[in-house]
CSV table of C-alpha atoms in Angstrom, one decimal:
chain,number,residue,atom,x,y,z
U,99,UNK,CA,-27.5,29.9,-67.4
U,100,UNK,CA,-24.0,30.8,-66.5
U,101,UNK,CA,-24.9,33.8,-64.6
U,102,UNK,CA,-27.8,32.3,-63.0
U,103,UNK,CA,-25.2,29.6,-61.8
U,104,UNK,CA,-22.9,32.6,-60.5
U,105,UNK,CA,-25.8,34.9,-58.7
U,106,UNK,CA,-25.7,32.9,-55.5
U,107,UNK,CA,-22.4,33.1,-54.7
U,108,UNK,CA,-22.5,36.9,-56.1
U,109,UNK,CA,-24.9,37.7,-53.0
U,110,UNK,CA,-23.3,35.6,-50.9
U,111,UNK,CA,-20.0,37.7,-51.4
U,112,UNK,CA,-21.6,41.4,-51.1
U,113,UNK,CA,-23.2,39.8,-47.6
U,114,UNK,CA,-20.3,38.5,-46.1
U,115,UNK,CA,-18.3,42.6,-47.6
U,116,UNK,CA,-21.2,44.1,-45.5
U,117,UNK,CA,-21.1,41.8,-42.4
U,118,UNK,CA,-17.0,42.2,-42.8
U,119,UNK,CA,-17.5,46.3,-43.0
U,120,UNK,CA,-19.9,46.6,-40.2
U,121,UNK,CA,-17.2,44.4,-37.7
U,122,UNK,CA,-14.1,46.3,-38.9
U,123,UNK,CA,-16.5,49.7,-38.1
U,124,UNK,CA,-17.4,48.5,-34.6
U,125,UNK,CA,-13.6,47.6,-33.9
U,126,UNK,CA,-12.2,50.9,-35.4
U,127,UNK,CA,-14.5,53.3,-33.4
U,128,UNK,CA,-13.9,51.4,-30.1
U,129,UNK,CA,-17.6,49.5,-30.2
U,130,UNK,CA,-15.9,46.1,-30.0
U,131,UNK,CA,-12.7,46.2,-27.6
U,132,UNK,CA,-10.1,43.5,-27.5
U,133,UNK,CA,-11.2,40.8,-26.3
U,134,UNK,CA,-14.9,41.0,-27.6
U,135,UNK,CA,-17.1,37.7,-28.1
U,136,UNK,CA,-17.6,37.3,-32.2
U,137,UNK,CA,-20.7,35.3,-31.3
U,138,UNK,CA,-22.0,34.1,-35.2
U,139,UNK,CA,-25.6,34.0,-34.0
U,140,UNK,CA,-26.2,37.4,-32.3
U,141,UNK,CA,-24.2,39.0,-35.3
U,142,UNK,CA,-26.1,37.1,-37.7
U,143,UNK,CA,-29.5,38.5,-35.5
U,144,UNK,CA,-28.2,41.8,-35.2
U,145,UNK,CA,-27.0,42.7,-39.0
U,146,UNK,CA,-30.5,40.3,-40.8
U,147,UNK,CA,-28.0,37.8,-42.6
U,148,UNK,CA,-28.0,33.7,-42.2
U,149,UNK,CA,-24.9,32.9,-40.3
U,150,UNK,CA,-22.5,31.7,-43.4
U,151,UNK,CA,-22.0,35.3,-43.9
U,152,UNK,CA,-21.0,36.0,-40.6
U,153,UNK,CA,-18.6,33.3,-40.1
U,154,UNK,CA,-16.7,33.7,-43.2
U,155,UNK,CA,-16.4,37.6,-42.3
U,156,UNK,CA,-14.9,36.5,-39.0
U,157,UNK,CA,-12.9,34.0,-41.0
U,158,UNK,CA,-11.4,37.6,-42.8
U,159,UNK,CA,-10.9,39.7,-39.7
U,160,UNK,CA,-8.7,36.2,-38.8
U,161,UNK,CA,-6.5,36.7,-41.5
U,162,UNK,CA,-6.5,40.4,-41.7
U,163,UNK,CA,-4.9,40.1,-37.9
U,164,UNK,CA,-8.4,41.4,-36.3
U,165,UNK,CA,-9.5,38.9,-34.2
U,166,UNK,CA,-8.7,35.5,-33.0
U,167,UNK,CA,-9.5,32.0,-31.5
U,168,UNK,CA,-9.4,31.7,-28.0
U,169,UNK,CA,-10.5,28.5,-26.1
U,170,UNK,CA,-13.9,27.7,-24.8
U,171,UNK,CA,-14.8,31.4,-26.0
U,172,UNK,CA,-14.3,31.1,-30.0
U,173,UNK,CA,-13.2,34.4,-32.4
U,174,UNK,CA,-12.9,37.5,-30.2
U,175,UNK,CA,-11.3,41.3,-30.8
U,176,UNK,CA,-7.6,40.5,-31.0
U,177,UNK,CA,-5.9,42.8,-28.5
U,178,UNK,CA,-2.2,44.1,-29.0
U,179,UNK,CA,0.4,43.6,-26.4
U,180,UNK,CA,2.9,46.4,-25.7
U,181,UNK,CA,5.4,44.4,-27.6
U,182,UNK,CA,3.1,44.3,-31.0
U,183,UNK,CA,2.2,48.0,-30.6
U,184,UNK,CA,5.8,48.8,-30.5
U,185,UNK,CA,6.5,46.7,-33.8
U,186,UNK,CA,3.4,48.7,-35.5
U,187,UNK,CA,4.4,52.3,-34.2
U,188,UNK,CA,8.3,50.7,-35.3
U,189,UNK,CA,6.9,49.9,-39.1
U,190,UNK,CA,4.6,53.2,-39.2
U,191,UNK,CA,8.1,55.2,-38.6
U,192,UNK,CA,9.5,54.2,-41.4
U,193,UNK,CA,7.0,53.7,-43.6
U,194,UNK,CA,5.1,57.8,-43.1
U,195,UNK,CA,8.5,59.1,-42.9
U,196,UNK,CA,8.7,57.1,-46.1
U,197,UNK,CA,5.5,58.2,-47.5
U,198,UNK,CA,6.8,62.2,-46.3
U,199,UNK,CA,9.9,62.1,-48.2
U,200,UNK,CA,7.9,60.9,-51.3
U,201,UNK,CA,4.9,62.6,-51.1
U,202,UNK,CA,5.8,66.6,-50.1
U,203,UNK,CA,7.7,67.1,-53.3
U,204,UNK,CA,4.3,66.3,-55.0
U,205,UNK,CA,2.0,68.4,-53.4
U,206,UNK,CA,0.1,70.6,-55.4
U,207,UNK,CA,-1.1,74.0,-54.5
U,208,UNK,CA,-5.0,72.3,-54.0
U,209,UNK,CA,-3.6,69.7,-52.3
U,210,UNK,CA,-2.2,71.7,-49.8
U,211,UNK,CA,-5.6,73.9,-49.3
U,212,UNK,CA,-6.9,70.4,-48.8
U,213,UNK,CA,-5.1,69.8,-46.0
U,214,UNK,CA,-5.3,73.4,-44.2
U,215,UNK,CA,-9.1,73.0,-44.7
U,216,UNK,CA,-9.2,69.6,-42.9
U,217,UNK,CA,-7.4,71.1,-40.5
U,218,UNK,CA,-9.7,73.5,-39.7
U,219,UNK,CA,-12.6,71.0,-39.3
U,220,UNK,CA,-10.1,68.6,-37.2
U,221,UNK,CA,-9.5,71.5,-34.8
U,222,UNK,CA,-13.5,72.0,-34.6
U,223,UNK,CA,-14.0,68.7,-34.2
U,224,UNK,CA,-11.4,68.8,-31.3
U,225,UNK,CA,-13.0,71.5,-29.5
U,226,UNK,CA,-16.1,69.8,-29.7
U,227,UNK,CA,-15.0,66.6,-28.1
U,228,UNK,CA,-15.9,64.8,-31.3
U,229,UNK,CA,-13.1,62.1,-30.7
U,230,UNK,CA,-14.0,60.3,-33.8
U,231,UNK,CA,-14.2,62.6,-36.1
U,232,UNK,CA,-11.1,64.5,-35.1
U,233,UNK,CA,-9.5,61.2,-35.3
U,234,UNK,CA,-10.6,60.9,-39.0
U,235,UNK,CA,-9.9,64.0,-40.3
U,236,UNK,CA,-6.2,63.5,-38.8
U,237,UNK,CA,-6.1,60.6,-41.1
U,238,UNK,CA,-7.8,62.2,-43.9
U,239,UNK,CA,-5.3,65.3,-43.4
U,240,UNK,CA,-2.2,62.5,-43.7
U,241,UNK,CA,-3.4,60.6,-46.5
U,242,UNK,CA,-3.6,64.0,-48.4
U,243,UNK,CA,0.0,64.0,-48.3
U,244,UNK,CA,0.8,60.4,-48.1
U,245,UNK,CA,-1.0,59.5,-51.2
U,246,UNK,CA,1.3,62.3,-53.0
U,247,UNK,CA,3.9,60.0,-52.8
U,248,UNK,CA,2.2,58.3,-55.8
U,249,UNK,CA,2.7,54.7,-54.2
U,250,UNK,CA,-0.4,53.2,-53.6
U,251,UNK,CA,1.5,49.7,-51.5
U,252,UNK,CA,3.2,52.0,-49.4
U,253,UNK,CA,-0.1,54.1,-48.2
U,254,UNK,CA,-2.4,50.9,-48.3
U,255,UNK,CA,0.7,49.4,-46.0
U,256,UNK,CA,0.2,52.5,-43.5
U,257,UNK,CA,-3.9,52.3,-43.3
U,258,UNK,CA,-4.2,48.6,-42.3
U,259,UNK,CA,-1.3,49.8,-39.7
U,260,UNK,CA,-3.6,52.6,-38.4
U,261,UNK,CA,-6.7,50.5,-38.4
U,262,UNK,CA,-5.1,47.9,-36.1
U,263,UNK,CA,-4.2,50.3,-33.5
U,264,UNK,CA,-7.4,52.9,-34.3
U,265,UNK,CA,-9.3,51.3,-31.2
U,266,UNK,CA,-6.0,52.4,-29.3
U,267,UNK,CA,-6.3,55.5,-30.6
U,268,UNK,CA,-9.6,56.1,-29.6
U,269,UNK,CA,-9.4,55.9,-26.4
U,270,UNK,CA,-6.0,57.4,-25.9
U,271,UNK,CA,-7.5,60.9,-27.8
U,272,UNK,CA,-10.7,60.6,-25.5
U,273,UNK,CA,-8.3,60.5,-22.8
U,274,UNK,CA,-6.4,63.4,-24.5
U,275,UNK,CA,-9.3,65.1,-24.7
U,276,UNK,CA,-11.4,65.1,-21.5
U,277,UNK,CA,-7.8,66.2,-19.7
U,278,UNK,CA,-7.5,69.1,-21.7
U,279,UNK,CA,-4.0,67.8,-23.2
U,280,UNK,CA,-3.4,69.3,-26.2
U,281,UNK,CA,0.0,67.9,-27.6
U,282,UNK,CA,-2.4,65.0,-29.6
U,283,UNK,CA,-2.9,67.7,-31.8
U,284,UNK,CA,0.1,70.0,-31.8
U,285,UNK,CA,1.4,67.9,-35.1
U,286,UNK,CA,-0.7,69.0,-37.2
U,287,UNK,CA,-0.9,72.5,-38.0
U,288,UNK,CA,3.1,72.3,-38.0
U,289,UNK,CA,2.9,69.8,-40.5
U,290,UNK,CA,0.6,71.4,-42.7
U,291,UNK,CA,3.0,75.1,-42.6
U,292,UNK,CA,5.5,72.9,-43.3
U,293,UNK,CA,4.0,71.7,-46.5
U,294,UNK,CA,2.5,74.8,-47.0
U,295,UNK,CA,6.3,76.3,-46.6
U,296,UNK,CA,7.3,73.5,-48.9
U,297,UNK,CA,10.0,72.8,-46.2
U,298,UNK,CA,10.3,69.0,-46.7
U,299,UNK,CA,13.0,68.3,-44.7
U,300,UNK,CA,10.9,69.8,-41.6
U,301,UNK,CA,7.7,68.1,-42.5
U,302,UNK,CA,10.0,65.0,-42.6
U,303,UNK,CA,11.0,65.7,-39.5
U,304,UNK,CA,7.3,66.0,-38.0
U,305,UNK,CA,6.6,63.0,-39.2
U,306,UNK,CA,8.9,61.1,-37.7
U,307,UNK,CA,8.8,62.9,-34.3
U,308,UNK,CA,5.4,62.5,-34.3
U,309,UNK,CA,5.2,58.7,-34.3
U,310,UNK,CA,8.0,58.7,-32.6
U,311,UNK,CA,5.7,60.7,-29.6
U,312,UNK,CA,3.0,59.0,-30.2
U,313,UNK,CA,4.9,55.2,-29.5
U,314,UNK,CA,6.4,57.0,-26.4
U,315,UNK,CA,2.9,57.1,-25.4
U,316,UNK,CA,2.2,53.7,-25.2
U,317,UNK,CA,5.0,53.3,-22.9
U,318,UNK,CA,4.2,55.7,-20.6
U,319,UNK,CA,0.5,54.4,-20.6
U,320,UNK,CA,1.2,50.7,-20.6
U,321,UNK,CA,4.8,50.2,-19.3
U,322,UNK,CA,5.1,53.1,-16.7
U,323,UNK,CA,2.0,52.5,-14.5
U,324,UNK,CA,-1.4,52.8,-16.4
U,325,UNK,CA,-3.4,49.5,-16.5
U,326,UNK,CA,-2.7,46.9,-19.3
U,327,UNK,CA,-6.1,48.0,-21.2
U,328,UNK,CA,-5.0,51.8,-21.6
U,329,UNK,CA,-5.5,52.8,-25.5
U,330,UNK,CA,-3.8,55.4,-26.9
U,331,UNK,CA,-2.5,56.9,-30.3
């Protein structure tokens, strides 16, 4: 009786985790841009759920800092000012630098092949304008090392910080990418020989000047002439 009581509210849960995943998906990869209608019914149409489901995933993205109210338009994308992606790129400094310093001690000698292999397939998917995937594997190749660190707060912390400014970075590596400029990617493989070297103080020092690079950016792109919806990484 007990778990026939509990069923509804069981399925009502796993709809509102898939209606939640598919939004989050569409505002990582750029689908749904600040500023976006959440309109309950299309969503509902679109993904085959009653519209409960919908409104309490929109009711998470809310919380999680994803979306918002605005008047006479209801939830939309929440967009990031210059001043918020400055606070973000600010708390990512010190918390990769953070993640760094813990994690390159504990690499292991799979580890690191892990991360020269996604390398490689980052590169390809550079060359082949694949904006997404490059984009992922970046990630991928940082969380091999961050997740070393052994402190599961700290890289949970940095992920919801990449995920609020991915759409950002979408568009700011397609950018990178269609004007041939490399220095998205020039990180990378010096990160990885510098884990590979097990210099830690020079992988530390990557990682910070690479977020430190990468928050220049958004100045550059939003302060110093590019128009207030420029994305970058």
């Amino acid at each position: 009786m007990v778990a026939d009581m509990t069923l509804p509210s069981v399925q009502s849960a796993l709809l509102t985790d898939r209606v939640y995943d598919a939004l989050m998906a569409a505002i990582v990869s750029g689908d749904l841009v600040a500023g976006a209608r959440l309109r309950v019914r299309d969503i509902a149409a679109e993904v085959g759920t009653s519209v409960i489901p919908v409104q309490q995933a929109i009711a998470r993205l809310e919380e999680a800092g994803f979306a918002e109210r605005e008047p006479h338009k209801g939830a939309v994308v929440k967009g990031l000012t210059y001043a918020d992606l400055v606070h973000v790129y600010d708390v990512r400094l010190v918390l990769e630098c953070e993640a760094t310093r813990l994690g390159a001690p504990g690499m292991t000698t799979e580890s690191r092949k892990t991360m020269a292999s996604l390398l490689k397939r980052m590169d390809a998917a550079v060359a082949s304008g694949d904006v997404t995937g490059a984009l992922d594997l970046d990630e991928d190749l940082l969380s091999v090392l961050y997740d070393a660190s052994c402190n599961p707060v700290l890289t949970d912390m940095i992920r919801t910080l990449w995920r609020k400014c991915r759409a950002y970075k979408v568009i700011g590596a397609k950018r990178a990418i269609e004007t041939g400029d490399h220095s998205l990617w020039d990180f990378q493989p010096r990160l990885v020989d510098a884990v590979a070297r097990r210099d830690h103080a020079e992988a530390l020092e990557i990682t910070a000047t690479s977020v430190s690079a990468a928050r220049e950016r958004v100045r550059l792109l939003l302060v110093d002439g590019a128009d207030s919806d420029a994305h970058t990484k």
